[in-house]
Short mmCIF file of C-alpha atoms and ligand atoms in Angstrom, two decimals:
data_model
loop_
_atom_site.label_atom_id
_atom_site.label_comp_id
_atom_site.label_asym_id
_atom_site.label_seq_id
_atom_site.Cartn_x
_atom_site.Cartn_y
_atom_site.Cartn_z
CA MET A 1 39.90 68.70 83.95
CA MET A 2 41.09 67.12 80.73
CA THR A 3 40.15 68.91 77.56
CA VAL A 4 38.40 66.95 74.82
CA LEU A 5 41.66 66.95 72.87
CA GLN A 6 43.63 65.58 75.82
CA THR A 7 41.03 62.86 76.27
CA ALA A 8 41.17 62.01 72.57
CA GLN A 9 44.94 61.73 72.75
CA ALA A 10 44.71 59.40 75.73
CA VAL A 11 42.07 57.36 73.89
CA ASP A 12 44.37 57.09 70.86
CA ALA A 13 47.08 55.67 73.16
CA TYR A 14 44.54 53.20 74.57
CA LEU A 15 43.36 52.11 71.11
CA GLU A 16 46.94 51.70 69.88
CA ASP A 17 47.64 49.53 72.90
CA MET A 18 44.49 47.44 72.44
CA MET A 19 44.45 47.10 68.66
CA LEU A 20 47.94 47.46 67.24
CA GLY A 21 50.78 45.07 67.99
CA ASP A 22 54.40 46.06 68.41
CA ASP A 23 55.60 47.63 65.17
CA PRO A 24 59.40 47.89 65.15
CA ILE A 25 59.41 48.78 61.44
CA LEU A 26 57.15 51.84 61.68
CA ASP A 27 58.64 52.77 65.06
CA ALA A 28 62.06 52.90 63.37
CA VAL A 29 60.74 55.11 60.57
CA ALA A 30 59.19 57.47 63.13
CA ALA A 31 62.34 57.57 65.27
CA ALA A 32 64.66 58.23 62.32
CA SER A 33 62.31 60.93 61.00
CA GLU A 34 62.24 62.66 64.38
CA ALA A 35 66.04 62.35 64.79
CA ALA A 36 66.46 63.97 61.36
CA GLY A 37 64.29 66.89 62.51
CA LEU A 38 61.40 66.33 60.08
CA VAL A 39 58.12 68.06 60.93
CA PRO A 40 55.86 65.79 63.04
CA HIS A 41 53.15 65.58 60.41
CA ALA A 42 53.14 61.86 59.63
CA VAL A 43 49.87 59.99 60.04
CA THR A 44 49.31 58.32 63.42
CA PRO A 45 49.76 54.54 63.85
CA LEU A 46 45.97 54.08 63.87
CA GLN A 47 45.58 56.22 60.75
CA ALA A 48 48.38 54.27 59.05
CA GLU A 49 46.48 51.06 59.77
CA PHE A 50 43.30 52.67 58.42
CA LEU A 51 45.07 53.40 55.12
CA ALA A 52 46.51 49.87 55.03
CA MET A 53 43.05 48.44 55.63
CA LEU A 54 41.51 50.54 52.85
CA ILE A 55 44.19 49.30 50.46
CA LYS A 56 43.35 45.70 51.32
CA VAL A 57 39.60 46.30 51.07
CA CYS A 58 40.13 47.84 47.60
CA GLY A 59 42.41 44.99 46.58
CA ALA A 60 44.79 47.69 45.40
CA SER A 61 48.11 46.73 43.87
CA ARG A 62 49.17 50.12 42.49
CA VAL A 63 49.25 52.94 45.02
CA LEU A 64 50.17 56.60 44.55
CA GLU A 65 51.11 58.81 47.47
CA ILE A 66 51.38 62.54 46.97
CA GLY A 67 53.67 63.85 49.73
CA CYS A 68 56.06 61.37 51.33
CA LEU A 69 57.68 63.20 54.26
CA GLY A 70 59.73 60.55 56.13
CA GLY A 71 58.05 57.55 54.51
CA TYR A 72 55.88 56.51 57.46
CA SER A 73 52.60 56.21 55.53
CA ALA A 74 54.39 54.91 52.42
CA VAL A 75 55.85 51.98 54.36
CA ALA A 76 52.52 51.34 56.13
CA MET A 77 50.68 51.28 52.79
CA ALA A 78 53.35 49.25 50.95
CA ARG A 79 53.06 46.57 53.61
CA ALA A 80 49.37 46.14 52.69
CA LEU A 81 50.18 45.41 49.04
CA PRO A 82 50.45 42.01 47.40
CA ASP A 83 53.93 40.77 46.46
CA ASP A 84 53.71 42.31 42.99
CA GLY A 85 52.41 45.60 44.38
CA TYR A 86 53.93 48.99 43.60
CA LEU A 87 53.81 52.28 45.45
CA LEU A 88 54.92 55.57 43.94
CA THR A 89 55.49 58.47 46.31
CA THR A 90 56.70 62.05 45.82
CA GLU A 91 58.71 64.41 47.99
CA ILE A 92 59.60 67.97 47.07
CA ASP A 93 62.35 68.50 49.65
CA THR A 94 65.69 66.88 48.79
CA ARG A 95 66.92 66.41 52.35
CA THR A 96 63.55 65.04 53.50
CA ALA A 97 63.62 62.66 50.54
CA GLU A 98 67.06 61.39 51.58
CA VAL A 99 65.72 60.60 55.05
CA ALA A 100 62.65 58.93 53.52
CA GLN A 101 64.69 56.86 51.04
CA ALA A 102 66.91 55.59 53.87
CA ASN A 103 63.82 54.79 55.97
CA ILE A 104 62.18 52.95 53.08
CA GLU A 105 65.28 50.85 52.42
CA GLU A 106 65.80 50.16 56.11
CA ALA A 107 62.19 48.97 56.31
CA GLY A 108 62.85 46.56 53.43
CA PHE A 109 60.68 48.29 50.81
CA GLY A 110 63.37 49.71 48.54
CA GLU A 111 62.06 47.56 45.68
CA ARG A 112 58.33 48.05 46.11
CA ILE A 113 58.37 51.81 46.76
CA GLU A 114 59.56 54.31 44.17
CA LEU A 115 60.32 57.74 45.65
CA ARG A 116 60.42 60.61 43.18
CA VAL A 117 62.11 63.79 44.36
CA GLY A 118 60.54 66.99 43.07
CA PRO A 119 57.27 68.93 42.94
CA ALA A 120 54.35 66.50 43.10
CA MET A 121 52.58 68.27 40.24
CA GLU A 122 55.45 67.51 37.84
CA VAL A 123 55.33 63.83 38.72
CA LEU A 124 51.53 63.78 38.39
CA LEU A 125 51.50 65.49 34.99
CA GLU A 126 54.15 63.08 33.72
CA HIS A 127 52.07 60.11 34.83
CA VAL A 128 48.88 61.57 33.40
CA ALA A 129 50.73 62.00 30.07
CA ASN A 130 51.79 58.35 30.27
CA GLU A 131 48.19 57.30 31.04
CA ALA A 132 49.24 55.65 34.29
CA VAL A 133 46.45 54.28 36.47
CA PHE A 134 46.40 53.71 40.23
CA ASP A 135 43.99 51.77 42.44
CA PHE A 136 44.50 53.86 45.56
CA ILE A 137 45.77 57.43 45.93
CA PHE A 138 46.70 59.24 49.15
CA ILE A 139 46.93 63.03 48.85
CA ASP A 140 49.09 64.41 51.66
CA ALA A 141 51.44 67.06 50.26
CA ASP A 142 51.10 70.86 50.55
CA LYS A 143 47.44 71.65 51.21
CA VAL A 144 47.62 74.74 48.98
CA ASN A 145 47.40 72.41 45.99
CA HIS A 146 44.81 69.99 47.38
CA ARG A 147 42.36 70.87 44.62
CA ASN A 148 44.95 70.45 41.88
CA TYR A 149 46.17 67.15 43.30
CA LEU A 150 42.61 65.81 43.44
CA ASP A 151 42.07 66.93 39.84
CA GLN A 152 45.16 65.04 38.65
CA ALA A 153 44.44 62.07 40.91
CA LEU A 154 41.05 61.63 39.20
CA LYS A 155 42.85 61.53 35.84
CA LEU A 156 45.02 58.72 37.21
CA SER A 157 41.96 56.76 38.38
CA LYS A 158 39.77 53.98 37.01
CA VAL A 159 36.35 52.85 38.16
CA GLY A 160 36.85 51.69 41.74
CA THR A 161 39.90 53.82 42.52
CA LEU A 162 39.79 55.24 46.04
CA ILE A 163 41.35 58.63 46.69
CA VAL A 164 41.98 59.77 50.27
CA ALA A 165 42.85 63.41 50.97
CA ASP A 166 44.45 64.15 54.34
CA ASN A 167 44.09 67.25 56.51
CA VAL A 168 40.80 68.59 55.20
CA ILE A 169 39.40 69.91 58.50
CA ARG A 170 42.32 71.88 59.99
CA GLU A 171 40.86 72.33 63.48
CA GLY A 172 37.61 73.41 61.85
CA GLY A 173 39.33 76.12 59.83
CA VAL A 174 37.81 74.61 56.69
CA ILE A 175 34.51 76.39 57.32
CA ASP A 176 36.15 79.84 57.50
CA GLU A 177 35.30 81.20 54.09
CA ASN A 178 37.36 84.34 54.73
CA SER A 179 40.48 82.53 55.90
CA SER A 180 43.75 84.11 54.81
CA GLU A 181 45.60 80.85 55.45
CA ASN A 182 46.70 79.38 52.15
CA SER A 183 46.29 75.79 53.31
CA ILE A 184 42.67 76.40 54.29
CA ARG A 185 41.99 78.18 51.02
CA GLY A 186 43.52 75.18 49.25
CA VAL A 187 41.32 72.72 51.11
CA ARG A 188 38.21 74.84 50.45
CA ALA A 189 39.13 74.98 46.76
CA MET A 190 39.23 71.18 46.83
CA PHE A 191 35.70 71.02 48.28
CA ASP A 192 34.44 73.60 45.75
CA PHE A 193 35.87 71.35 43.03
CA ALA A 194 34.51 68.17 44.64
CA ARG A 195 31.01 69.62 44.79
CA GLU A 196 30.84 69.84 41.01
CA LEU A 197 32.13 66.31 40.36
CA GLU A 198 29.86 63.66 38.89
CA GLY A 199 30.38 59.92 39.08
CA VAL A 200 32.40 60.15 42.27
CA GLN A 201 31.11 58.87 45.60
CA MET A 202 32.50 60.98 48.43
CA THR A 203 32.49 61.40 52.16
CA ALA A 204 34.71 62.82 54.90
CA LEU A 205 35.57 61.84 58.44
CA GLN A 206 36.54 64.33 61.11
CA THR A 207 39.27 62.94 63.33
CA LEU A 208 40.30 63.85 66.84
CA GLY A 209 43.25 62.04 68.31
CA ALA A 210 47.02 61.96 68.73
CA LYS A 211 47.49 64.58 66.00
CA GLY A 212 44.75 66.94 67.13
CA TYR A 213 41.57 67.85 65.28
CA ASP A 214 41.60 67.25 61.55
CA GLY A 215 40.08 64.83 59.07
CA MET A 216 40.23 62.94 55.81
CA ALA A 217 38.06 63.12 52.68
CA LEU A 218 37.40 59.97 50.64
CA PHE A 219 36.53 59.84 46.96
CA ARG A 220 35.60 56.64 45.13
CA VAL A 221 35.44 56.80 41.36
CA GLU A 222 32.18 55.24 40.19
CA ALA A 223 31.98 56.13 36.51
CA ALA A 224 34.64 56.00 33.79
CA ARG A 225 36.28 59.40 33.41
C1 DHB B 1 50.32 69.44 58.33
C2 DHB B 1 50.47 68.61 57.24
C3 DHB B 1 50.05 67.30 57.29
O1 DHB B 1 50.13 66.46 56.24
C4 DHB B 1 49.47 66.81 58.44
O2 DHB B 1 49.04 65.52 58.42
C5 DHB B 1 49.32 67.62 59.55
C6 DHB B 1 49.74 68.94 59.49
C7 DHB B 1 50.76 70.84 58.25
O3 DHB B 1 51.38 71.21 57.24
O4 DHB B 1 50.48 71.60 59.17
MG1 MG B 2 48.82 64.81 56.43
#
């Protein structure tokens, strides 16, 4: 008997086969990331296409990613941008950032993607101080700071900005109010914060697929902040 998770993984393979064409660019990013020993936490091909689709639906031209890892989602999102588009991404780990920078250049996005090496919060505070504004923001760094990243992301938003926060379900761990896991406490702090927000439309999708059981939260800024 296949478990639900095994079935979902097989279904992901089927959907990739049916809906996504060959993708030598993202395949190369994934292969180089794996060869460099990066953790296998990149979004799946179908999730990458979901992010790319959201960017097109929003008509976004300025994208912020918080947490780059090997550059898989950054490249997928940058591809969805218009020619004058710009994507800023952050990576705290120097060696990971070297792998990502090489992947980004190899993919042909060295101009469109700016990778900043360092703690995401430093980069965010600097951009808040400079009154930078983004059309689309993907939060995917350490989950401990999910609440703080959402807080800063809202300061970098305008009416219509869409913010997507990854990994908000954690195999259902999110509903464990007594969890001692810092990432779950971080995600729960984000929801506690979200609950008090006004002028922000929000929803979340649980996902089950190639990367297991998790989910994404979506926030769309509706009123000037
Ligand atoms: C983890 C982080 C991620 O961004 C992800 O998509 C999956 C797992 C993790 O740290 O466990
Ligand atoms: Mg993630």
